[in-house]
Amino acid sequence: QKEVEQNSGPLSVPEGAIASLNCTYSDRVSQSFFWYRQYSGKSPELIMSIYSNGDKEDGRFTAQLNKASQYVSLLIRDSQPSDSATYLCAVNIGNYGQNFVFGPGTRLSVLP
Amino acid sequence: DVKVTQSSRYLVKRTGEKVFLECVQDMDHENMFWYRQDPGLGLRLIYFSYDVKMKEKGDIPEGYSVSREKKERFSLILESASTNQTSMYLCASSPSSGGPLFGPGTRLTVL
């Protein structure tokens, strides 16, 4: 059973702080990793993709990947109330080229 | 604006009815997916397709079937709807590399 786990929430941070979201996965051959943001009642929105070890930055978001530790994280700098959402981690296990397993999500609340 | 569209945002059906959920993408993606999302259970893959007329079972295919006659369209069929199929259904598509992009979802209620 290929699994993706995320730190349990909800996670609350004050406005302007750094929010840190974590994800671990069990499939060692996974090669691509994704973070999604999902507002209540809406569908998931892709916000970050990462394919190689290290950091990838996009605006206030930084994704970090460590394949040896089977760990991927998302940092949100200068958190805003509009960042309050559930964040989903997804891993491509690639059995047929593209097969994605999603984590259960972490709910983030940014307090004004 | 490239996107994935789904035929209905809200749908109410009765037990035993045959239900069709349609999904269309305009990004020329090879891969298409159907998920359902339920509170506490997360996103679960029902079926996916990596090419026209090709389909693969996901984690929870029982009670569902799919059809992909054209590259841009992927349909989910509930042969005989049951109350435990009340859920949010999410269609997604992805290119050969890259994460899936989701449609707006269809909230299906089976009475």
Short mmCIF file of N, CA and C in Angstrom, two decimals, chain B residues 15-110:
data_model
loop_
_atom_site.label_atom_id
_atom_site.label_comp_id
_atom_site.label_asym_id
_atom_site.label_seq_id
_atom_site.Cartn_x
_atom_site.Cartn_y
_atom_site.Cartn_z
N THR B 15 -32.03 6.71 -5.76
CA THR B 15 -31.44 5.37 -5.69
C THR B 15 -31.90 4.54 -6.89
N GLY B 16 -30.92 3.90 -7.54
CA GLY B 16 -31.22 3.05 -8.67
C GLY B 16 -31.11 3.73 -10.03
N GLU B 17 -31.05 5.04 -10.04
CA GLU B 17 -30.93 5.75 -11.31
C GLU B 17 -29.53 5.57 -11.89
N LYS B 18 -29.43 5.67 -13.20
CA LYS B 18 -28.15 5.68 -13.89
C LYS B 18 -27.70 7.14 -13.99
N VAL B 19 -26.48 7.39 -13.58
CA VAL B 19 -25.99 8.76 -13.51
C VAL B 19 -24.75 8.92 -14.39
N PHE B 20 -24.73 9.99 -15.17
CA PHE B 20 -23.59 10.30 -16.02
C PHE B 20 -22.95 11.60 -15.55
N LEU B 21 -21.66 11.56 -15.28
CA LEU B 21 -20.91 12.77 -14.97
C LEU B 21 -19.90 12.98 -16.10
N GLU B 22 -19.98 14.17 -16.70
CA GLU B 22 -19.14 14.45 -17.86
C GLU B 22 -18.01 15.40 -17.48
N CYS B 23 -16.88 15.20 -18.11
CA CYS B 23 -15.72 16.03 -17.85
C CYS B 23 -15.02 16.31 -19.18
N VAL B 24 -14.67 17.57 -19.41
CA VAL B 24 -13.99 17.96 -20.64
C VAL B 24 -12.80 18.83 -20.28
N GLN B 25 -11.66 18.55 -20.93
CA GLN B 25 -10.47 19.40 -20.74
C GLN B 25 -10.01 19.92 -22.10
N ASP B 26 -9.50 21.17 -22.08
CA ASP B 26 -9.09 21.79 -23.33
C ASP B 26 -7.58 21.98 -23.42
N MET B 27 -6.83 21.17 -22.66
CA MET B 27 -5.39 21.34 -22.59
C MET B 27 -4.62 20.25 -23.34
N ASP B 28 -5.35 19.40 -24.06
CA ASP B 28 -4.73 18.32 -24.82
C ASP B 28 -3.92 17.37 -23.92
N HIS B 29 -4.39 17.17 -22.69
CA HIS B 29 -3.70 16.29 -21.76
C HIS B 29 -3.98 14.83 -22.09
N GLU B 30 -2.95 14.00 -21.91
CA GLU B 30 -3.12 12.57 -22.16
C GLU B 30 -3.90 11.89 -21.03
N ASN B 31 -3.66 12.32 -19.81
CA ASN B 31 -4.20 11.62 -18.65
C ASN B 31 -5.42 12.32 -18.09
N MET B 32 -6.41 11.52 -17.72
CA MET B 32 -7.59 12.06 -17.06
C MET B 32 -7.98 11.15 -15.90
N PHE B 33 -8.60 11.75 -14.90
CA PHE B 33 -8.85 11.06 -13.63
C PHE B 33 -10.24 11.40 -13.10
N TRP B 34 -10.81 10.46 -12.39
CA TRP B 34 -11.98 10.72 -11.57
C TRP B 34 -11.68 10.35 -10.13
N TYR B 35 -11.91 11.32 -9.23
CA TYR B 35 -11.77 11.13 -7.80
C TYR B 35 -13.11 11.40 -7.13
N ARG B 36 -13.26 10.85 -5.95
CA ARG B 36 -14.31 11.32 -5.07
C ARG B 36 -13.66 11.78 -3.76
N GLN B 37 -14.30 12.78 -3.16
CA GLN B 37 -13.75 13.34 -1.94
C GLN B 37 -14.83 13.36 -0.87
N ASP B 38 -14.54 12.74 0.25
CA ASP B 38 -15.47 12.66 1.36
C ASP B 38 -14.77 13.11 2.63
N PRO B 39 -15.50 13.77 3.52
CA PRO B 39 -14.91 14.23 4.78
C PRO B 39 -14.27 13.07 5.54
N GLY B 40 -13.04 13.27 5.96
CA GLY B 40 -12.34 12.25 6.73
C GLY B 40 -11.71 11.15 5.91
N LEU B 41 -12.06 11.06 4.63
CA LEU B 41 -11.51 10.00 3.76
C LEU B 41 -10.60 10.55 2.68
N GLY B 42 -10.60 11.85 2.51
CA GLY B 42 -9.70 12.46 1.54
C GLY B 42 -10.10 12.19 0.11
N LEU B 43 -9.14 12.39 -0.78
CA LEU B 43 -9.34 12.14 -2.20
C LEU B 43 -9.05 10.69 -2.52
N ARG B 44 -10.00 10.03 -3.15
CA ARG B 44 -9.81 8.62 -3.53
C ARG B 44 -10.02 8.46 -5.03
N LEU B 45 -9.09 7.76 -5.65
CA LEU B 45 -9.12 7.60 -7.09
C LEU B 45 -10.10 6.50 -7.48
N ILE B 46 -11.01 6.84 -8.41
CA ILE B 46 -11.99 5.88 -8.87
C ILE B 46 -11.48 5.16 -10.13
N TYR B 47 -11.17 5.94 -11.15
CA TYR B 47 -10.63 5.44 -12.41
C TYR B 47 -9.70 6.49 -12.99
N PHE B 48 -8.78 6.04 -13.81
CA PHE B 48 -8.02 6.98 -14.61
C PHE B 48 -7.80 6.42 -16.02
N SER B 49 -7.41 7.32 -16.90
CA SER B 49 -7.20 6.96 -18.30
C SER B 49 -5.96 7.67 -18.81
N TYR B 50 -5.08 6.95 -19.46
CA TYR B 50 -3.86 7.56 -19.98
C TYR B 50 -3.89 7.67 -21.51
N ASP B 51 -5.01 7.29 -22.10
CA ASP B 51 -5.13 7.43 -23.55
C ASP B 51 -6.59 7.19 -23.93
N VAL B 52 -6.94 7.59 -25.14
CA VAL B 52 -8.30 7.36 -25.63
C VAL B 52 -8.61 5.86 -25.59
N LYS B 53 -9.78 5.54 -25.12
CA LYS B 53 -10.29 4.18 -25.00
C LYS B 53 -9.53 3.33 -23.98
N MET B 54 -8.57 3.91 -23.27
CA MET B 54 -7.85 3.18 -22.23
C MET B 54 -8.38 3.61 -20.87
N LYS B 55 -8.48 2.65 -19.96
CA LYS B 55 -8.93 2.97 -18.61
C LYS B 55 -8.27 2.01 -17.64
N GLU B 56 -8.04 2.51 -16.45
CA GLU B 56 -7.45 1.71 -15.40
C GLU B 56 -8.22 1.94 -14.11
N LYS B 57 -8.44 0.88 -13.36
CA LYS B 57 -9.13 1.02 -12.08
C LYS B 57 -8.24 1.71 -11.07
N GLY B 58 -8.88 2.53 -10.28
CA GLY B 58 -8.19 3.14 -9.16
C GLY B 58 -8.44 2.36 -7.89
N ASP B 59 -8.55 3.07 -6.79
CA ASP B 59 -8.70 2.41 -5.49
C ASP B 59 -10.12 1.95 -5.19
N ILE B 60 -11.10 2.64 -5.76
CA ILE B 60 -12.50 2.34 -5.41
C ILE B 60 -13.38 2.29 -6.67
N PRO B 61 -13.14 1.36 -7.59
CA PRO B 61 -13.91 1.35 -8.84
C PRO B 61 -15.28 0.71 -8.75
N GLU B 62 -15.56 0.02 -7.66
CA GLU B 62 -16.81 -0.74 -7.57
C GLU B 62 -18.01 0.20 -7.65
N GLY B 63 -18.94 -0.14 -8.51
CA GLY B 63 -20.15 0.64 -8.68
C GLY B 63 -20.03 1.74 -9.71
N TYR B 64 -18.85 1.85 -10.32
CA TYR B 64 -18.60 2.89 -11.31
C TYR B 64 -18.04 2.28 -12.60
N SER B 65 -18.26 2.99 -13.70
CA SER B 65 -17.58 2.69 -14.94
C SER B 65 -17.22 4.01 -15.60
N VAL B 66 -16.36 3.94 -16.60
CA VAL B 66 -15.92 5.16 -17.28
C VAL B 66 -15.88 4.94 -18.78
N SER B 67 -15.83 6.06 -19.47
CA SER B 67 -15.74 6.02 -20.93
C SER B 67 -14.86 7.15 -21.39
N ARG B 68 -13.93 6.83 -22.29
CA ARG B 68 -13.11 7.87 -22.91
C ARG B 68 -13.03 7.60 -24.40
N GLU B 69 -13.97 8.17 -25.12
CA GLU B 69 -14.06 8.01 -26.57
C GLU B 69 -13.26 9.07 -27.33
N LYS B 70 -13.06 10.20 -26.68
CA LYS B 70 -12.26 11.28 -27.26
C LYS B 70 -11.26 11.75 -26.23
N LYS B 71 -10.15 12.27 -26.70
CA LYS B 71 -9.06 12.65 -25.80
C LYS B 71 -9.50 13.66 -24.76
N GLU B 72 -10.37 14.58 -25.15
CA GLU B 72 -10.72 15.68 -24.26
C GLU B 72 -11.85 15.35 -23.28
N ARG B 73 -12.48 14.19 -23.44
CA ARG B 73 -13.68 13.92 -22.65
C ARG B 73 -13.54 12.60 -21.89
N PHE B 74 -13.91 12.65 -20.61
CA PHE B 74 -13.82 11.46 -19.75
C PHE B 74 -15.09 11.43 -18.91
N SER B 75 -15.87 10.39 -19.10
CA SER B 75 -17.18 10.31 -18.44
C SER B 75 -17.15 9.27 -17.33
N LEU B 76 -17.82 9.59 -16.25
CA LEU B 76 -17.99 8.66 -15.13
C LEU B 76 -19.45 8.25 -15.09
N ILE B 77 -19.69 6.96 -14.97
CA ILE B 77 -21.06 6.43 -14.99
C ILE B 77 -21.30 5.66 -13.70
N LEU B 78 -22.40 6.00 -13.06
CA LEU B 78 -22.88 5.23 -11.93
C LEU B 78 -24.04 4.40 -12.46
N GLU B 79 -23.84 3.10 -12.58
CA GLU B 79 -24.82 2.25 -13.25
C GLU B 79 -26.15 2.21 -12.51
N SER B 80 -26.08 2.18 -11.19
CA SER B 80 -27.29 2.15 -10.36
C SER B 80 -26.94 2.87 -9.06
N ALA B 81 -27.27 4.15 -9.02
CA ALA B 81 -26.82 4.98 -7.92
C ALA B 81 -27.32 4.46 -6.57
N SER B 82 -26.43 4.57 -5.58
CA SER B 82 -26.80 4.20 -4.22
C SER B 82 -26.46 5.35 -3.28
N THR B 83 -27.07 5.36 -2.12
CA THR B 83 -26.89 6.48 -1.19
C THR B 83 -25.42 6.63 -0.76
N ASN B 84 -24.67 5.53 -0.74
CA ASN B 84 -23.26 5.64 -0.33
C ASN B 84 -22.38 6.22 -1.44
N GLN B 85 -22.98 6.58 -2.56
CA GLN B 85 -22.26 7.28 -3.62
C GLN B 85 -22.49 8.79 -3.57
N THR B 86 -23.21 9.22 -2.55
CA THR B 86 -23.32 10.66 -2.31
C THR B 86 -21.95 11.19 -1.95
N SER B 87 -21.48 12.16 -2.72
CA SER B 87 -20.10 12.61 -2.54
C SER B 87 -19.82 13.80 -3.45
N MET B 88 -18.61 14.37 -3.29
CA MET B 88 -18.08 15.34 -4.25
C MET B 88 -17.22 14.56 -5.24
N TYR B 89 -17.53 14.73 -6.53
CA TYR B 89 -16.78 14.05 -7.58
C TYR B 89 -15.92 15.07 -8.31
N LEU B 90 -14.65 14.76 -8.40
CA LEU B 90 -13.68 15.67 -8.99
C LEU B 90 -13.01 15.00 -10.18
N CYS B 91 -13.08 15.68 -11.30
CA CYS B 91 -12.38 15.25 -12.51
C CYS B 91 -11.07 16.03 -12.60
N ALA B 92 -10.04 15.41 -13.13
CA ALA B 92 -8.76 16.09 -13.30
C ALA B 92 -8.09 15.59 -14.56
N SER B 93 -7.18 16.40 -15.07
CA SER B 93 -6.36 15.97 -16.20
C SER B 93 -4.92 16.38 -15.95
N SER B 94 -3.99 15.65 -16.56
CA SER B 94 -2.59 16.01 -16.41
C SER B 94 -1.86 15.71 -17.71
N PRO B 95 -0.79 16.46 -17.99
CA PRO B 95 0.06 16.14 -19.14
C PRO B 95 0.94 14.94 -18.81
N SER B 96 1.83 14.58 -19.72
CA SER B 96 2.69 13.41 -19.48
C SER B 96 3.61 13.62 -18.28
N SER B 97 3.95 14.86 -17.99
CA SER B 97 4.61 15.16 -16.71
C SER B 97 3.92 16.36 -16.11
N GLY B 98 3.74 16.37 -14.82
CA GLY B 98 3.02 17.46 -14.19
C GLY B 98 1.85 16.95 -13.39
N GLY B 99 1.46 17.73 -12.42
CA GLY B 99 0.38 17.33 -11.54
C GLY B 99 -0.99 17.50 -12.17
N PRO B 100 -1.99 16.78 -11.65
CA PRO B 100 -3.34 16.92 -12.20
C PRO B 100 -3.93 18.29 -11.89
N LEU B 101 -4.71 18.77 -12.85
CA LEU B 101 -5.46 20.02 -12.70
C LEU B 101 -6.93 19.65 -12.60
N PHE B 102 -7.59 20.18 -11.59
CA PHE B 102 -8.94 19.75 -11.27
C PHE B 102 -10.01 20.65 -11.88
N GLY B 103 -11.14 20.03 -12.18
CA GLY B 103 -12.34 20.77 -12.50
C GLY B 103 -12.98 21.27 -11.22
N PRO B 104 -14.12 21.97 -11.35
CA PRO B 104 -14.77 22.57 -10.18
C PRO B 104 -15.47 21.57 -9.27
N GLY B 105 -15.69 20.36 -9.76
CA GLY B 105 -16.35 19.34 -8.95
C GLY B 105 -17.85 19.29 -9.16
N THR B 106 -18.41 18.11 -8.93
CA THR B 106 -19.86 17.90 -8.94
C THR B 106 -20.25 17.31 -7.59
N ARG B 107 -21.13 18.04 -6.90
CA ARG B 107 -21.62 17.50 -5.63
C ARG B 107 -22.87 16.69 -5.92
N LEU B 108 -22.76 15.39 -5.78
CA LEU B 108 -23.86 14.48 -6.09
C LEU B 108 -24.53 14.03 -4.80
N THR B 109 -25.84 14.15 -4.78
CA THR B 109 -26.63 13.63 -3.68
C THR B 109 -27.55 12.55 -4.22
N VAL B 110 -27.50 11.38 -3.61
CA VAL B 110 -28.37 10.27 -4.01
C VAL B 110 -29.38 10.03 -2.89
#
